[in-house]
Amino acid sequence: LKKHSETHKGKKIHQCRHCDFKTSDPFVLSGHILSVHTKDLPFKCKRCKRGFRQQMELKKHMKTHSGRKVYQCQYCEYSTTDASGFKRHVISIHTKDYPHRCEYCKKGFRRPSEK
């Protein structure tokens, strides 16, 4: 964690004006604001009329109509069609196996000495 935190040194931290979310990437902040704090849902599914904040969310959703299995996180808005990526997400973000969190990007680590 200590070594990983060093990768953020010198980077400007962008704080969400609506909540405690922080990131070193202004594009990540923009995506966060759109996906979490914007009520407008401009991207509509033509098959079921469900609305989405971002085109990427609509693309993920479209896979549900293709017959491919979609893994939806029960703790956040993350979803994927990749089983191993889904498992990696849940373990690294939502379990206590990774209790040491980077203060900048919230990535989890098992030990403070981990990269």
Tab-separated table of N, CA and C in Angstrom:
chain	number	residue	atom	x	y	z
A	1	LEU	N	0.834	-1.196	0.000
A	1	LEU	CA	0.000	0.000	0.000
A	1	LEU	C	0.871	1.249	0.000
A	2	LYS	N	1.936	1.210	0.787
A	2	LYS	CA	2.816	2.376	0.867
A	2	LYS	C	3.437	2.680	-0.496
A	3	LYS	N	3.940	1.644	-1.171
A	3	LYS	CA	4.542	1.834	-2.494
A	3	LYS	C	3.494	2.276	-3.504
A	4	HIS	N	2.313	1.680	-3.423
A	4	HIS	CA	1.234	2.069	-4.336
A	4	HIS	C	0.874	3.543	-4.136
A	5	SER	N	0.787	3.984	-2.893
A	5	SER	CA	0.437	5.381	-2.607
A	5	SER	C	1.435	6.344	-3.231
A	6	GLU	N	2.684	5.910	-3.340
A	6	GLU	CA	3.713	6.752	-3.955
A	6	GLU	C	3.390	7.060	-5.415
A	7	THR	N	2.646	6.170	-6.077
A	7	THR	CA	2.303	6.415	-7.482
A	7	THR	C	1.373	7.613	-7.632
A	8	HIS	N	0.737	7.994	-6.538
A	8	HIS	CA	-0.188	9.129	-6.572
A	8	HIS	C	0.481	10.448	-6.187
A	9	LYS	N	1.704	10.388	-5.690
A	9	LYS	CA	2.400	11.602	-5.250
A	9	LYS	C	2.548	12.583	-6.400
A	10	GLY	N	2.314	13.829	-6.119
A	10	GLY	CA	2.467	14.863	-7.128
A	10	GLY	C	1.260	15.019	-8.032
A	11	LYS	N	0.294	14.127	-7.903
A	11	LYS	CA	-0.903	14.225	-8.732
A	11	LYS	C	-1.939	15.069	-8.001
A	12	LYS	N	-2.611	15.900	-8.745
A	12	LYS	CA	-3.655	16.733	-8.166
A	12	LYS	C	-4.847	15.854	-7.796
A	13	ILE	N	-5.377	16.074	-6.619
A	13	ILE	CA	-6.531	15.312	-6.178
A	13	ILE	C	-7.795	16.095	-6.514
A	14	HIS	N	-8.713	15.430	-7.160
A	14	HIS	CA	-9.985	16.036	-7.550
A	14	HIS	C	-11.070	15.504	-6.617
A	15	GLN	N	-11.740	16.406	-5.932
A	15	GLN	CA	-12.764	16.073	-4.946
A	15	GLN	C	-14.153	16.301	-5.530
A	16	CYS	N	-15.026	15.331	-5.361
A	16	CYS	CA	-16.413	15.495	-5.791
A	16	CYS	C	-17.074	16.550	-4.917
A	17	ARG	N	-17.821	17.452	-5.533
A	17	ARG	CA	-18.473	18.520	-4.764
A	17	ARG	C	-19.757	18.039	-4.093
A	18	HIS	N	-20.168	16.795	-4.388
A	18	HIS	CA	-21.409	16.263	-3.835
A	18	HIS	C	-21.196	15.235	-2.722
A	19	CYS	N	-19.997	14.636	-2.666
A	19	CYS	CA	-19.735	13.594	-1.672
A	19	CYS	C	-18.232	13.540	-1.379
A	20	ASP	N	-17.789	12.509	-0.663
A	20	ASP	CA	-16.384	12.392	-0.256
A	20	ASP	C	-15.488	11.726	-1.290
A	21	PHE	N	-16.000	11.403	-2.470
A	21	PHE	CA	-15.214	10.731	-3.505
A	21	PHE	C	-14.045	11.611	-3.942
A	22	LYS	N	-12.843	10.989	-4.053
A	22	LYS	CA	-11.638	11.682	-4.515
A	22	LYS	C	-10.953	10.830	-5.571
A	23	THR	N	-10.292	11.493	-6.517
A	23	THR	CA	-9.524	10.783	-7.536
A	23	THR	C	-8.431	11.700	-8.063
A	24	SER	N	-7.388	11.101	-8.604
A	24	SER	CA	-6.326	11.904	-9.214
A	24	SER	C	-6.621	12.157	-10.689
A	25	ASP	N	-7.648	11.507	-11.221
A	25	ASP	CA	-7.979	11.613	-12.640
A	25	ASP	C	-9.259	12.428	-12.831
A	26	PRO	N	-9.180	13.582	-13.491
A	26	PRO	CA	-10.381	14.411	-13.666
A	26	PRO	C	-11.471	13.726	-14.489
A	27	PHE	N	-11.089	12.818	-15.389
A	27	PHE	CA	-12.082	12.100	-16.181
A	27	PHE	C	-12.844	11.088	-15.326
A	28	VAL	N	-12.145	10.480	-14.373
A	28	VAL	CA	-12.807	9.561	-13.447
A	28	VAL	C	-13.812	10.336	-12.594
A	29	LEU	N	-13.431	11.539	-12.167
A	29	LEU	CA	-14.356	12.372	-11.393
A	29	LEU	C	-15.592	12.719	-12.217
A	30	SER	N	-15.394	13.083	-13.475
A	30	SER	CA	-16.535	13.406	-14.346
A	30	SER	C	-17.469	12.207	-14.486
A	31	GLY	N	-16.887	11.029	-14.677
A	31	GLY	CA	-17.688	9.814	-14.781
A	31	GLY	C	-18.434	9.510	-13.494
A	32	HIS	N	-17.764	9.738	-12.366
A	32	HIS	CA	-18.394	9.532	-11.065
A	32	HIS	C	-19.605	10.445	-10.906
A	33	ILE	N	-19.433	11.725	-11.212
A	33	ILE	CA	-20.536	12.685	-11.074
A	33	ILE	C	-21.696	12.294	-11.981
A	34	LEU	N	-21.381	11.914	-13.209
A	34	LEU	CA	-22.440	11.492	-14.139
A	34	LEU	C	-23.181	10.257	-13.641
A	35	SER	N	-22.429	9.260	-13.189
A	35	SER	CA	-23.060	7.991	-12.837
A	35	SER	C	-23.714	7.982	-11.463
A	36	VAL	N	-23.251	8.842	-10.555
A	36	VAL	CA	-23.776	8.814	-9.193
A	36	VAL	C	-24.713	9.981	-8.889
A	37	HIS	N	-24.411	11.153	-9.411
A	37	HIS	CA	-25.142	12.348	-8.991
A	37	HIS	C	-26.035	12.977	-10.058
A	38	THR	N	-26.097	12.399	-11.242
A	38	THR	CA	-26.913	12.976	-12.306
A	38	THR	C	-28.195	12.165	-12.466
A	39	LYS	N	-29.304	12.836	-12.459
A	39	LYS	CA	-30.600	12.157	-12.570
A	39	LYS	C	-30.990	11.880	-14.024
A	40	ASP	N	-30.436	12.629	-14.944
A	40	ASP	CA	-30.774	12.484	-16.357
A	40	ASP	C	-30.260	11.146	-16.891
A	41	LEU	N	-31.082	10.437	-17.628
A	41	LEU	CA	-30.718	9.149	-18.208
A	41	LEU	C	-30.890	9.217	-19.723
A	42	PRO	N	-29.939	9.848	-20.418
A	42	PRO	CA	-30.110	10.113	-21.844
A	42	PRO	C	-29.939	8.910	-22.768
A	43	PHE	N	-29.291	7.845	-22.310
A	43	PHE	CA	-29.029	6.693	-23.177
A	43	PHE	C	-30.082	5.617	-22.927
A	44	LYS	N	-30.937	5.380	-23.919
A	44	LYS	CA	-32.075	4.469	-23.775
A	44	LYS	C	-31.861	3.182	-24.566
A	45	CYS	N	-32.212	2.069	-23.930
A	45	CYS	CA	-32.172	0.777	-24.608
A	45	CYS	C	-33.368	0.699	-25.550
A	46	LYS	N	-33.120	0.375	-26.800
A	46	LYS	CA	-34.200	0.296	-27.788
A	46	LYS	C	-35.078	-0.935	-27.579
A	47	ARG	N	-34.544	-1.934	-26.894
A	47	ARG	CA	-35.315	-3.169	-26.692
A	47	ARG	C	-36.241	-3.094	-25.488
A	48	CYS	N	-35.773	-2.496	-24.381
A	48	CYS	CA	-36.600	-2.492	-23.165
A	48	CYS	C	-36.871	-1.088	-22.621
A	49	LYS	N	-36.312	-0.068	-23.260
A	49	LYS	CA	-36.526	1.348	-22.904
A	49	LYS	C	-35.899	1.773	-21.579
A	50	ARG	N	-35.053	0.931	-20.993
A	50	ARG	CA	-34.365	1.306	-19.762
A	50	ARG	C	-33.368	2.412	-20.066
A	51	GLY	N	-33.243	3.392	-19.151
A	51	GLY	CA	-32.338	4.514	-19.359
A	51	GLY	C	-31.029	4.372	-18.602
A	52	PHE	N	-29.970	4.990	-19.151
A	52	PHE	CA	-28.645	4.945	-18.532
A	52	PHE	C	-27.997	6.314	-18.599
A	53	ARG	N	-27.123	6.584	-17.652
A	53	ARG	CA	-26.438	7.872	-17.593
A	53	ARG	C	-25.331	7.977	-18.630
A	54	GLN	N	-24.663	6.848	-18.895
A	54	GLN	CA	-23.525	6.856	-19.809
A	54	GLN	C	-23.709	5.803	-20.899
A	55	GLN	N	-23.110	6.060	-22.043
A	55	GLN	CA	-23.204	5.127	-23.161
A	55	GLN	C	-22.571	3.782	-22.807
A	56	MET	N	-21.489	3.812	-22.021
A	56	MET	CA	-20.817	2.577	-21.613
A	56	MET	C	-21.759	1.688	-20.792
A	57	GLU	N	-22.569	2.304	-19.932
A	57	GLU	CA	-23.535	1.530	-19.155
A	57	GLU	C	-24.561	0.871	-20.075
A	58	LEU	N	-24.998	1.612	-21.085
A	58	LEU	CA	-25.946	1.054	-22.054
A	58	LEU	C	-25.316	-0.120	-22.798
A	59	LYS	N	-24.050	0.007	-23.184
A	59	LYS	CA	-23.368	-1.087	-23.889
A	59	LYS	C	-23.305	-2.339	-23.018
A	60	LYS	N	-22.995	-2.162	-21.734
A	60	LYS	CA	-22.975	-3.304	-20.817
A	60	LYS	C	-24.367	-3.926	-20.727
A	61	HIS	N	-25.364	-3.062	-20.612
A	61	HIS	CA	-26.743	-3.534	-20.511
A	61	HIS	C	-27.159	-4.323	-21.748
A	62	MET	N	-26.749	-3.884	-22.914
A	62	MET	CA	-27.142	-4.549	-24.162
A	62	MET	C	-26.713	-6.014	-24.172
A	63	LYS	N	-25.653	-6.344	-23.444
A	63	LYS	CA	-25.199	-7.733	-23.367
A	63	LYS	C	-26.234	-8.616	-22.682
A	64	THR	N	-27.094	-8.010	-21.845
A	64	THR	CA	-28.132	-8.808	-21.187
A	64	THR	C	-29.155	-9.307	-22.199
A	65	HIS	N	-29.274	-8.626	-23.312
A	65	HIS	CA	-30.205	-9.047	-24.356
A	65	HIS	C	-29.569	-10.043	-25.329
A	66	SER	N	-28.257	-10.232	-25.226
A	66	SER	CA	-27.555	-11.107	-26.167
A	66	SER	C	-27.486	-12.550	-25.696
A	67	GLY	N	-27.944	-12.814	-24.475
A	67	GLY	CA	-27.882	-14.170	-23.950
A	67	GLY	C	-26.625	-14.439	-23.141
A	68	ARG	N	-25.660	-13.505	-23.148
A	68	ARG	CA	-24.449	-13.675	-22.342
A	68	ARG	C	-24.767	-13.346	-20.893
A	69	LYS	N	-24.205	-14.111	-19.979
A	69	LYS	CA	-24.452	-13.894	-18.563
A	69	LYS	C	-23.761	-12.613	-18.106
A	70	VAL	N	-24.496	-11.797	-17.373
A	70	VAL	CA	-23.942	-10.559	-16.832
A	70	VAL	C	-23.845	-10.711	-15.321
A	71	TYR	N	-22.686	-10.398	-14.781
A	71	TYR	CA	-22.458	-10.446	-13.347
A	71	TYR	C	-22.620	-9.033	-12.802
A	72	GLN	N	-23.602	-8.839	-11.924
A	72	GLN	CA	-23.893	-7.528	-11.352
A	72	GLN	C	-23.498	-7.544	-9.882
A	73	CYS	N	-22.668	-6.600	-9.478
A	73	CYS	CA	-22.245	-6.508	-8.088
A	73	CYS	C	-23.432	-6.101	-7.216
A	74	GLN	N	-23.589	-6.785	-6.095
A	74	GLN	CA	-24.694	-6.462	-5.193
A	74	GLN	C	-24.377	-5.279	-4.287
A	75	TYR	N	-23.121	-4.840	-4.274
A	75	TYR	CA	-22.712	-3.755	-3.388
A	75	TYR	C	-22.563	-2.409	-4.092
A	76	CYS	N	-22.418	-2.421	-5.421
A	76	CYS	CA	-22.233	-1.173	-6.168
A	76	CYS	C	-22.769	-1.359	-7.591
A	77	GLU	N	-22.552	-0.394	-8.454
A	77	GLU	CA	-23.097	-0.441	-9.807
A	77	GLU	C	-22.246	-1.235	-10.803
A	78	TYR	N	-21.135	-1.821	-10.344
A	78	TYR	CA	-20.250	-2.565	-11.234
A	78	TYR	C	-20.951	-3.795	-11.813
A	79	SER	N	-20.771	-4.016	-13.121
A	79	SER	CA	-21.257	-5.236	-13.762
A	79	SER	C	-20.289	-5.613	-14.875
A	80	THR	N	-20.256	-6.904	-15.207
A	80	THR	CA	-19.361	-7.397	-16.247
A	80	THR	C	-19.875	-8.734	-16.768
A	81	THR	N	-19.420	-9.118	-17.935
A	81	THR	CA	-19.726	-10.449	-18.460
A	81	THR	C	-18.558	-11.400	-18.200
A	82	ASP	N	-17.502	-10.895	-17.579
A	82	ASP	CA	-16.296	-11.671	-17.298
A	82	ASP	C	-16.335	-12.186	-15.859
A	83	ALA	N	-16.489	-13.501	-15.684
A	83	ALA	CA	-16.612	-14.093	-14.352
A	83	ALA	C	-15.386	-13.838	-13.485
A	84	SER	N	-14.192	-13.994	-14.048
A	84	SER	CA	-12.985	-13.795	-13.240
A	84	SER	C	-12.804	-12.324	-12.873
A	85	GLY	N	-13.147	-11.426	-13.784
A	85	GLY	CA	-13.073	-9.998	-13.480
A	85	GLY	C	-14.058	-9.611	-12.393
A	86	PHE	N	-15.231	-10.234	-12.413
A	86	PHE	CA	-16.240	-9.968	-11.392
A	86	PHE	C	-15.748	-10.434	-10.023
A	87	LYS	N	-15.200	-11.641	-9.982
A	87	LYS	CA	-14.684	-12.179	-8.720
A	87	LYS	C	-13.565	-11.290	-8.177
A	88	ARG	N	-12.662	-10.870	-9.053
A	88	ARG	CA	-11.560	-9.993	-8.665
A	88	ARG	C	-12.101	-8.672	-8.101
A	89	HIS	N	-13.138	-8.121	-8.737
A	89	HIS	CA	-13.750	-6.875	-8.264
A	89	HIS	C	-14.293	-7.044	-6.846
A	90	VAL	N	-15.101	-8.071	-6.629
A	90	VAL	CA	-15.729	-8.264	-5.318
A	90	VAL	C	-14.675	-8.465	-4.238
A	91	ILE	N	-13.674	-9.285	-4.526
A	91	ILE	CA	-12.640	-9.557	-3.525
A	91	ILE	C	-11.824	-8.308	-3.210
A	92	SER	N	-11.381	-7.591	-4.239
A	92	SER	CA	-10.479	-6.459	-3.992
A	92	SER	C	-11.191	-5.201	-3.506
A	93	ILE	N	-12.477	-5.062	-3.791
A	93	ILE	CA	-13.184	-3.846	-3.399
A	93	ILE	C	-14.081	-4.054	-2.182
A	94	HIS	N	-14.725	-5.204	-2.066
A	94	HIS	CA	-15.777	-5.358	-1.062
A	94	HIS	C	-15.509	-6.373	0.044
A	95	THR	N	-14.347	-7.016	0.090
A	95	THR	CA	-14.117	-7.975	1.171
A	95	THR	C	-13.065	-7.467	2.132
A	96	LYS	N	-13.066	-8.069	3.301
A	96	LYS	CA	-12.118	-7.669	4.337
A	96	LYS	C	-10.740	-8.277	4.110
A	97	ASP	N	-10.601	-9.099	3.047
A	97	ASP	CA	-9.293	-9.667	2.724
A	97	ASP	C	-8.328	-8.571	2.279
A	98	TYR	N	-8.857	-7.423	1.898
A	98	TYR	CA	-8.060	-6.297	1.428
A	98	TYR	C	-8.370	-5.070	2.293
A	99	PRO	N	-8.008	-5.125	3.587
A	99	PRO	CA	-8.418	-4.054	4.498
A	99	PRO	C	-7.636	-2.749	4.366
A	100	HIS	N	-6.480	-2.790	3.723
A	100	HIS	CA	-5.649	-1.588	3.603
A	100	HIS	C	-5.979	-0.883	2.299
A	101	ARG	N	-6.594	0.280	2.391
A	101	ARG	CA	-7.088	1.013	1.223
A	101	ARG	C	-6.199	2.198	0.882
A	102	CYS	N	-5.971	2.384	-0.413
A	102	CYS	CA	-5.261	3.563	-0.889
A	102	CYS	C	-6.180	4.762	-0.668
A	103	GLU	N	-5.671	5.808	-0.035
A	103	GLU	CA	-6.506	6.980	0.247
A	103	GLU	C	-6.874	7.752	-1.014
A	104	TYR	N	-6.168	7.503	-2.111
A	104	TYR	CA	-6.420	8.240	-3.346
A	104	TYR	C	-7.413	7.535	-4.264
A	105	CYS	N	-7.228	6.227	-4.481
A	105	CYS	CA	-8.072	5.517	-5.451
A	105	CYS	C	-8.916	4.413	-4.830
A	106	LYS	N	-8.752	4.154	-3.531
A	106	LYS	CA	-9.519	3.155	-2.778
A	106	LYS	C	-9.213	1.710	-3.155
A	107	LYS	N	-8.139	1.480	-3.937
A	107	LYS	CA	-7.734	0.114	-4.252
A	107	LYS	C	-7.334	-0.571	-2.954
A	108	GLY	N	-7.708	-1.856	-2.801
A	108	GLY	CA	-7.429	-2.583	-1.575
A	108	GLY	C	-6.172	-3.432	-1.657
A	109	PHE	N	-5.523	-3.600	-0.490
A	109	PHE	CA	-4.319	-4.413	-0.373
A	109	PHE	C	-4.427	-5.271	0.875
A	110	ARG	N	-3.820	-6.464	0.831
A	110	ARG	CA	-3.849	-7.351	1.996
A	110	ARG	C	-2.958	-6.830	3.118
A	111	ARG	N	-1.806	-6.271	2.727
A	111	ARG	CA	-0.846	-5.778	3.713
A	111	ARG	C	-0.421	-4.358	3.346
A	112	PRO	N	-0.056	-3.548	4.335
A	112	PRO	CA	0.393	-2.181	4.027
A	112	PRO	C	1.637	-2.163	3.144
A	113	SER	N	2.435	-3.240	3.191
A	113	SER	CA	3.678	-3.284	2.416
A	113	SER	C	3.471	-3.709	0.967
A	114	GLU	N	2.259	-4.143	0.615
A	114	GLU	CA	1.983	-4.595	-0.748
A	114	GLU	C	2.044	-3.445	-1.747
A	115	LYS	N	2.384	-3.763	-2.991
A	115	LYS	CA	2.436	-2.740	-4.051
A	115	LYS	C	1.049	-2.331	-4.458
